[in-house]
XYZ file of C-alpha atoms in Angstrom:
415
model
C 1.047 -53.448 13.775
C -1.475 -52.754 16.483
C -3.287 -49.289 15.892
C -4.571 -47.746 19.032
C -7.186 -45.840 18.968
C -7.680 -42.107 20.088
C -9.806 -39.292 20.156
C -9.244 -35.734 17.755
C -11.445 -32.557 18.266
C -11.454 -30.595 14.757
C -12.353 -27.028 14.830
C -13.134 -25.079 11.956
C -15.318 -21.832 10.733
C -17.841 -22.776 8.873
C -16.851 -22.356 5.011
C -15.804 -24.079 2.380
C -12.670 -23.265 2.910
C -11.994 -23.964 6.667
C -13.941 -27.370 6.627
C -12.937 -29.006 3.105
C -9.673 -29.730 4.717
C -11.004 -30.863 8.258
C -13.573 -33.508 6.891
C -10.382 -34.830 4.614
C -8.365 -34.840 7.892
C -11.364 -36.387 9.560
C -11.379 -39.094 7.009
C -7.966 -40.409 7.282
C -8.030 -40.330 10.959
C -11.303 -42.531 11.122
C -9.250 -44.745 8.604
C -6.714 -44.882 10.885
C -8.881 -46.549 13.165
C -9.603 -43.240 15.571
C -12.792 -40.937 16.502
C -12.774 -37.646 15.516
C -15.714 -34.975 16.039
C -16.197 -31.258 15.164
C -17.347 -27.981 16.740
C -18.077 -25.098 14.416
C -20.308 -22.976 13.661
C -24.458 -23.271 12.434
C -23.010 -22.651 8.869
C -20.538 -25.795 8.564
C -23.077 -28.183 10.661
C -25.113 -27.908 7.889
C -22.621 -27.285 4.991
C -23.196 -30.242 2.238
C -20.265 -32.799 1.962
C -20.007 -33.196 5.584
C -18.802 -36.940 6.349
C -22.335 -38.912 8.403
C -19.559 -40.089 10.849
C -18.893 -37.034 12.022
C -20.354 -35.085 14.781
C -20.990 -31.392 14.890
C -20.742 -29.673 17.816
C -22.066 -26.212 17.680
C -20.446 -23.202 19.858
C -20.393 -19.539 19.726
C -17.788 -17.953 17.632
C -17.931 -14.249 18.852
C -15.741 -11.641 16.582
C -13.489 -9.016 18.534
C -12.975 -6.487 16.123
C -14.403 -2.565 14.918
C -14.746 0.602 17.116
C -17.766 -0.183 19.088
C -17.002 -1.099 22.439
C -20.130 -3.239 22.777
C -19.628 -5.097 19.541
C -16.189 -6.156 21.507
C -17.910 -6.721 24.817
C -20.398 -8.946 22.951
C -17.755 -10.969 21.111
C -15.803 -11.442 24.504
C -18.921 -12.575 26.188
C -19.530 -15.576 22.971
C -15.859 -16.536 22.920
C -16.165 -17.385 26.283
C -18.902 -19.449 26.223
C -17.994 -21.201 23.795
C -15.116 -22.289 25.423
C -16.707 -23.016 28.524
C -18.832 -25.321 25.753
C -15.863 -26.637 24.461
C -13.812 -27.319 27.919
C -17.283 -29.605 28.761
C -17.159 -31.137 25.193
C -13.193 -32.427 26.171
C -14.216 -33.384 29.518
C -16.123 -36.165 27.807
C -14.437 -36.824 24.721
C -11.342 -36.846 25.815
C -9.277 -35.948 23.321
C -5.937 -36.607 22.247
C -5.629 -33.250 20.292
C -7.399 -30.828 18.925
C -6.898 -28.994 15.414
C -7.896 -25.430 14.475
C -8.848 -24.845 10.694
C -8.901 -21.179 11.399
C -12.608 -19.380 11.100
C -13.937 -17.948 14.533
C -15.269 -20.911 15.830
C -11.938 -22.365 15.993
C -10.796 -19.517 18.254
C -12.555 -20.846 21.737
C -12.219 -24.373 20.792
C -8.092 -23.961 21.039
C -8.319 -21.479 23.445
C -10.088 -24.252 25.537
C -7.499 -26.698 24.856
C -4.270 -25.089 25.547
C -5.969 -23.853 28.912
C -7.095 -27.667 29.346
C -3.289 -28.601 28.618
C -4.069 -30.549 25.551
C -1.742 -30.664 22.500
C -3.101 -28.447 19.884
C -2.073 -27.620 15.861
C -3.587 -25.157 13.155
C -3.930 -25.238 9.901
C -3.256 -23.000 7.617
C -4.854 -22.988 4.100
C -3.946 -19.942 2.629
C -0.468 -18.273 2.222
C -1.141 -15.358 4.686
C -1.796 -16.428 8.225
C -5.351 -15.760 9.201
C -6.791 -13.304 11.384
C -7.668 -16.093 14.186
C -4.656 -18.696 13.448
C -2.396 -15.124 13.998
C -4.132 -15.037 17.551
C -3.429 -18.657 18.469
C -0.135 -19.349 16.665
C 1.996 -18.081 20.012
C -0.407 -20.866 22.317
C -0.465 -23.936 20.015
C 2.295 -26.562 19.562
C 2.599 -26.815 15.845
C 1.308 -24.964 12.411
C 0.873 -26.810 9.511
C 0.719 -24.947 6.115
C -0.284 -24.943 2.742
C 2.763 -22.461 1.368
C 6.677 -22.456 1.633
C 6.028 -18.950 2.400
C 3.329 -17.062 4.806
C 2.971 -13.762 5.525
C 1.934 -12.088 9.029
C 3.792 -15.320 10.156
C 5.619 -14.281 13.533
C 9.362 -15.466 12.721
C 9.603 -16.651 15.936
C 7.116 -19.118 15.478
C 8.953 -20.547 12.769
C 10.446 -23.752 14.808
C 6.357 -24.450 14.571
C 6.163 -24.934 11.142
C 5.245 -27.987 8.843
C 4.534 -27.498 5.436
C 2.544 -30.347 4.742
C -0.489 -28.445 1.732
C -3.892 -28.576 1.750
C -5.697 -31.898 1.930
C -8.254 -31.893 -0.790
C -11.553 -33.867 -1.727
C -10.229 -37.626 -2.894
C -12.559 -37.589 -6.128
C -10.296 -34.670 -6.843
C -6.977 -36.190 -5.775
C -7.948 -39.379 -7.730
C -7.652 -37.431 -11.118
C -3.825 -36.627 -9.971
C -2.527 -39.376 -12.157
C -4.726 -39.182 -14.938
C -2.999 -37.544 -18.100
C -3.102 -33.787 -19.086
C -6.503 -34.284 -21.737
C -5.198 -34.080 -25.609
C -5.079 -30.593 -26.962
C -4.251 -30.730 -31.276
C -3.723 -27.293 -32.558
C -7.586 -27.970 -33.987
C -9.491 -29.690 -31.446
C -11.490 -27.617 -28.580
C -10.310 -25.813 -26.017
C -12.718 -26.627 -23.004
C -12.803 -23.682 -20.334
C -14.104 -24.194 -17.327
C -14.897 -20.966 -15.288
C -15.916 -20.797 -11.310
C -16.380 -18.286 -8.616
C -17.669 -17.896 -5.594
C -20.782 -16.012 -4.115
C -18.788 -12.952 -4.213
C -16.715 -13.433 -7.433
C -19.189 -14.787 -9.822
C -20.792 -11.630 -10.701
C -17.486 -9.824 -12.029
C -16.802 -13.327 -14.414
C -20.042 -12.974 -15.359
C -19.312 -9.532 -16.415
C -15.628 -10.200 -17.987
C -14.964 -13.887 -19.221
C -17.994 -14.078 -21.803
C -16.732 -10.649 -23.345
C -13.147 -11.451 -22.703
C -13.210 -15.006 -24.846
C -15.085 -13.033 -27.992
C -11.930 -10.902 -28.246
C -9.641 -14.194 -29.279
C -8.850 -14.533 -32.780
C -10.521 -16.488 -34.446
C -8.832 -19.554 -34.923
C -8.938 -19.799 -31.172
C -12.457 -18.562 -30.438
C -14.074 -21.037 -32.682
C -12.539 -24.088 -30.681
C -14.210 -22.555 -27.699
C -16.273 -25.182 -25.182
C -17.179 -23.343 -22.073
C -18.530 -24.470 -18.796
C -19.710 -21.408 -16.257
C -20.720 -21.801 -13.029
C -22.596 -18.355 -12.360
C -24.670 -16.929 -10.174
C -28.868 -17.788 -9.934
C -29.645 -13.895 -10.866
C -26.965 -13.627 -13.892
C -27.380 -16.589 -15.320
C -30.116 -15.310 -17.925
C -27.708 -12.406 -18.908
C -24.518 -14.895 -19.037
C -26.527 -17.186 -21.653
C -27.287 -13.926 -23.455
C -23.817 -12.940 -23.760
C -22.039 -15.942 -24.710
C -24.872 -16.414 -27.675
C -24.495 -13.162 -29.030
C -21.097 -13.899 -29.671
C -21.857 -17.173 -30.923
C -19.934 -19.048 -27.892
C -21.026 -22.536 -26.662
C -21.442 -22.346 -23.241
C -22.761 -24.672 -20.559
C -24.646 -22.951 -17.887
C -25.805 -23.901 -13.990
C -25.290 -22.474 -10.548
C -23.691 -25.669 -9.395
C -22.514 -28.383 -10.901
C -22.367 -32.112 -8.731
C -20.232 -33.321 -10.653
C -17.107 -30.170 -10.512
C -14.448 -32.891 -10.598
C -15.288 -34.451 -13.708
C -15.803 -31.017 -15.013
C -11.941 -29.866 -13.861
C -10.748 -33.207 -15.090
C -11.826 -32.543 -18.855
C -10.826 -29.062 -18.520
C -7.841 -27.672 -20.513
C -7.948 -24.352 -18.799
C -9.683 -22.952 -15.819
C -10.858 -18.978 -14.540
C -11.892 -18.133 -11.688
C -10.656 -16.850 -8.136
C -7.803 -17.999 -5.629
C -9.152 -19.506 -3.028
C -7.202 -21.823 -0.935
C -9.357 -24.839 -2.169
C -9.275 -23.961 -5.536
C -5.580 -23.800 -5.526
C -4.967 -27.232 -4.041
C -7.320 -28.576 -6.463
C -5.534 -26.944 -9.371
C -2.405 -28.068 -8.384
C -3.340 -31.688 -7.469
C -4.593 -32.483 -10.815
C -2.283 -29.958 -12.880
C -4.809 -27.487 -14.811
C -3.399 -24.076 -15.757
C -5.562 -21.140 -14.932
C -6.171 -17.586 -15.070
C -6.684 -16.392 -11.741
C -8.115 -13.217 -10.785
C -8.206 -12.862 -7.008
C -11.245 -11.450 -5.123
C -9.722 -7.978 -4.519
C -11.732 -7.348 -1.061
C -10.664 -10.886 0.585
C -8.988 -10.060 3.698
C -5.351 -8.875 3.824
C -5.469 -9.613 0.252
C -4.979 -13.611 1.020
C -5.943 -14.658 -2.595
C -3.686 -12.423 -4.236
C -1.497 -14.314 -2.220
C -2.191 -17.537 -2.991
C -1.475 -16.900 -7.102
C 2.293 -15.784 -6.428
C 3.429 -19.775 -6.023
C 1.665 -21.075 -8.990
C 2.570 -18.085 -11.030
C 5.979 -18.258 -10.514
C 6.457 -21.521 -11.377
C 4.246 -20.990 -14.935
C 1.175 -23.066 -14.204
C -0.965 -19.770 -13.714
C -1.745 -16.075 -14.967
C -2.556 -13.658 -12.687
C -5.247 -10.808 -13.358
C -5.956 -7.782 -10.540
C -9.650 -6.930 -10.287
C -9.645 -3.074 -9.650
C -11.210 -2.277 -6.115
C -13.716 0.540 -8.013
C -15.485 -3.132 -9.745
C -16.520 -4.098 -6.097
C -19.238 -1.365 -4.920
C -22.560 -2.672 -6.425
C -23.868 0.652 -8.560
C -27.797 -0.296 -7.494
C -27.040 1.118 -4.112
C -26.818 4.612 -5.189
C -29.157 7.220 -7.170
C -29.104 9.418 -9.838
C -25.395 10.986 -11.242
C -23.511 8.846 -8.795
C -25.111 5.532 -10.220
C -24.255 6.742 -13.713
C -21.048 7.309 -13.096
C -20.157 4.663 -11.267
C -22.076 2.072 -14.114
C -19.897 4.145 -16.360
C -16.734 3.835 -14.450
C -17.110 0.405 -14.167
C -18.035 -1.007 -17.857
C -14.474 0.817 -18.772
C -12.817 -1.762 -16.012
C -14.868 -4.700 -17.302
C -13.813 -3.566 -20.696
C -9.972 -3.575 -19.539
C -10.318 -7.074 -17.512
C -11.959 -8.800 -20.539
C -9.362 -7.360 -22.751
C -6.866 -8.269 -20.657
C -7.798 -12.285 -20.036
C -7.932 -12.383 -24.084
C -4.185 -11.260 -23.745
C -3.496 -13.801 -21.151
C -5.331 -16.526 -23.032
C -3.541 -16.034 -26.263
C -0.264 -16.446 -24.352
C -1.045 -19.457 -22.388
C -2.617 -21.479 -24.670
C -1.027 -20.217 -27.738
C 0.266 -23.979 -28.994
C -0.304 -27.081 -27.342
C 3.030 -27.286 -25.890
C 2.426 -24.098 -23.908
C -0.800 -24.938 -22.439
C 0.188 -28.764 -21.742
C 4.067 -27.155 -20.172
C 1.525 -24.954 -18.150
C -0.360 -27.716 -16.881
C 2.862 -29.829 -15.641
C 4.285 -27.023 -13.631
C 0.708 -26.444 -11.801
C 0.381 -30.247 -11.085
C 5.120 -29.603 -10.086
C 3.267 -27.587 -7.461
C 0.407 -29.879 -5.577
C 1.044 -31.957 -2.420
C -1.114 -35.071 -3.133
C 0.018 -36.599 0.239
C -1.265 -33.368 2.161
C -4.020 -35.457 3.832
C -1.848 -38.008 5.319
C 1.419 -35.686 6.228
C -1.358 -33.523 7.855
C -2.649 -37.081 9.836
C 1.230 -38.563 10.479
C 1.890 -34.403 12.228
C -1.483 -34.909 14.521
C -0.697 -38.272 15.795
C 2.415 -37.303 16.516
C 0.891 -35.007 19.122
C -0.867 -36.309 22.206
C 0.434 -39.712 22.610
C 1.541 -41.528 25.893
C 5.228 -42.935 25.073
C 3.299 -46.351 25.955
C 0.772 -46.124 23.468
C 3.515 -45.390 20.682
C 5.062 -48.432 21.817
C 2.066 -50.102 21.097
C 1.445 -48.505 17.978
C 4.654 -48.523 16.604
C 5.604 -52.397 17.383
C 8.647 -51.626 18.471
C 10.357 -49.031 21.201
C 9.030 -45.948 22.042
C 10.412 -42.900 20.166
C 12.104 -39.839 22.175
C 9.929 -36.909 23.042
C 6.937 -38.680 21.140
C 5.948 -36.183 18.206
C 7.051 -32.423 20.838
C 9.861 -31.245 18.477
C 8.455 -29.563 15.633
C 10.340 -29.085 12.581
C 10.288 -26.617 10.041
């Protein structure tokens, strides 16, 4: 089979989120034997685990949004310019496609597409469309998805839709078909908690107090590892000794896959990342959803894996948000006040949770099956087969293929 070669504009905002899946999609397409590059934002050129093959193009990713007219007039004026940016990027690139990740920069990149009559796709990672991917879903030609269900999805956009997941890392993916580690009734139970720079605090706050309420038999088995945050990490170590916890401590840990693999349980939030990675390996979790994440996405994101038993759900009360530095006097007090009774209710209620899900080894190990019954491990490639599909002269698939070119090469989307 002769490959032929093409070229694939990614565009993506510039977290964690948005660009995890691009560079795996960028990965398998180079594989493939084609060029891909990237435009984002100044964030995701320099975000760590980019691939060295792939370029960064940098464009402005304006925000249209609030009550201030000239906050709208300024995020008109940076959208278009950074398609204008991205229209001279295709000129001489010429791509076959291009591929939104969602995030703002992705917004004039596709913009500039469809008005350059290229075939164009998004991705969605999370199980509510985003804000951006909402704006661009009546323009492109296909959205892929990580979810059999999305909300704010137009249903007349429906014919679009490919549920293919959410391409993780492949150190991560590797561990897919490694076994569930052993858990006897008295070996440890190793915990492994994350969160991200605006969930770690509240773990810091809950999880430590929340495993000293297990019984006994339970709390004694106890091997923790905590990702926290630089300025809590002092009063994290404190906690877990005074209730006579081991813990492992760090801000970040290189090596997070090996970590997850030897994990029995995981706690942390519901990012679309963390999901897929839960689910391709199989790890049960207790999953407490950033409560300020917009249009509640993350909440979201639990209701798959909860249904089918691989995860517990816990609600974070919107009054555990407001940071009680920022005000004086009676108002701090109260609000400090307010706040330990929450932390006090969260903690109580991941013991609860806890106890239930890892109450035997046959519940924690049943747990972990139906997490890994929901992963796609082939979300990389589906996500590669739905791009080439897009773009292609009925010539080149002929080529490609070895054989006779297929009707309407890759235009009918499927849901």
């Amino acid at each position: 089979m002769t490959v032929v070669s093409r070229h694939y504009v990614l565009a993506a905002g510039g977290t964690g989120g948005h660009l995890i899946p691009a560079f795996a999609l960028a990965t398998e397409l180079v594989k493939r034997g084609h060029h891909v590059a990237l435009v984002t934002d100044s964030r995701g050129a320099a975000i760590p685990g980019k691939p060295d093959f792939l370029p960064a193009h940098v464009i402005p990713a304006g925000r249209l949004g609030g009550k201030n007219p000239l906050n709208w007039l300024r995020g008109l004026r940076a959208i278009m310019e950074g398609r204008r940016m991205a229209l001279r990027l295709f000129e001489s690139f010429q791509p076959s496609a291009v591929i939104g990740f969602g995030g703002y920069p992705a917004f004039p990149a596709v913009i500039a597409a469809h008005k350059a009559g290229l075939p164009t796709i998004i991705h969605e990672q999370n199980a509510v469309l985003g804000r951006v991917n909402r704006f661009l879903a009546d323009k492109v030609d296909a959205i892929a998805t990580a979810y059999r269900e999305i909300a704010r999805l137009d249903p007349k956009h429906e014919g679009k839709v490919h549920l293919v997941g959410n391409p993780v890392r492949e150190d991560v993916l590797a561990l897919r078909e490694q076994p569930y580690p052993p858990f006897t009734e008295d070996g440890l139970l190793r915990v492994l908690v994350t969160g991200g720079s605006q969930g770690a605090r509240v773990l810091s706050e809950v999880v430590p107090d929340g495993l000293a309420m297990l019984q006994p038999a339970l709390r004694t088995r106890l091997q923790v590892t905590q990702q926290c945050r630089a300025e809590d990490i002092d009063a994290v170590r404190q906690r877990y000794a005074s209730h006579g916890i081991p813990a492992e401590l760090a801000t970040y840990f290189e090596d997070m896959a090996e970590r997850l693999a030897d994990a029995h349980l995981f706690i942390g939030r519901s990012g679309a990342s963390t999901i897929a990675e839960l689910t391709a390996v199989g790890r049960p979790a207790i999953l407490i959803p950033l409560p300020i994440a917009t249009d509640d996405h993350q909440a979201a994101n639990t209701r798959e894996m909860v249904e089918a038993g691989g995860a517990r759900a816990i609600r974070q009360p919107m009054a555990t948000v407001p940071n009680p530095a920022n005000y004086d006097g009676d108002r701090r007090n109260q609000m400090l006040r307010q706040q330990a009774g929450l932390f006090h209710d969260m903690a109580k209620d991941i013991c609860r949770q806890i106890q239930a899900i890892a109450q035997d080894p046959h519940s924690l190990g049943n747990a972990a099956h139906a997490a890994w019954n929901c992963g796609y491990p082939n979300a990389t490639s589906d996500l590669a087969d739905l791009v080439e599909s897009f773009g292609a002269a009925p010539l080149m698939d002929v080529i490609r293929m070895g054989g006779a070119a297929p009707a309407a090469a890759g235009r009918e989307a499927t849901a």
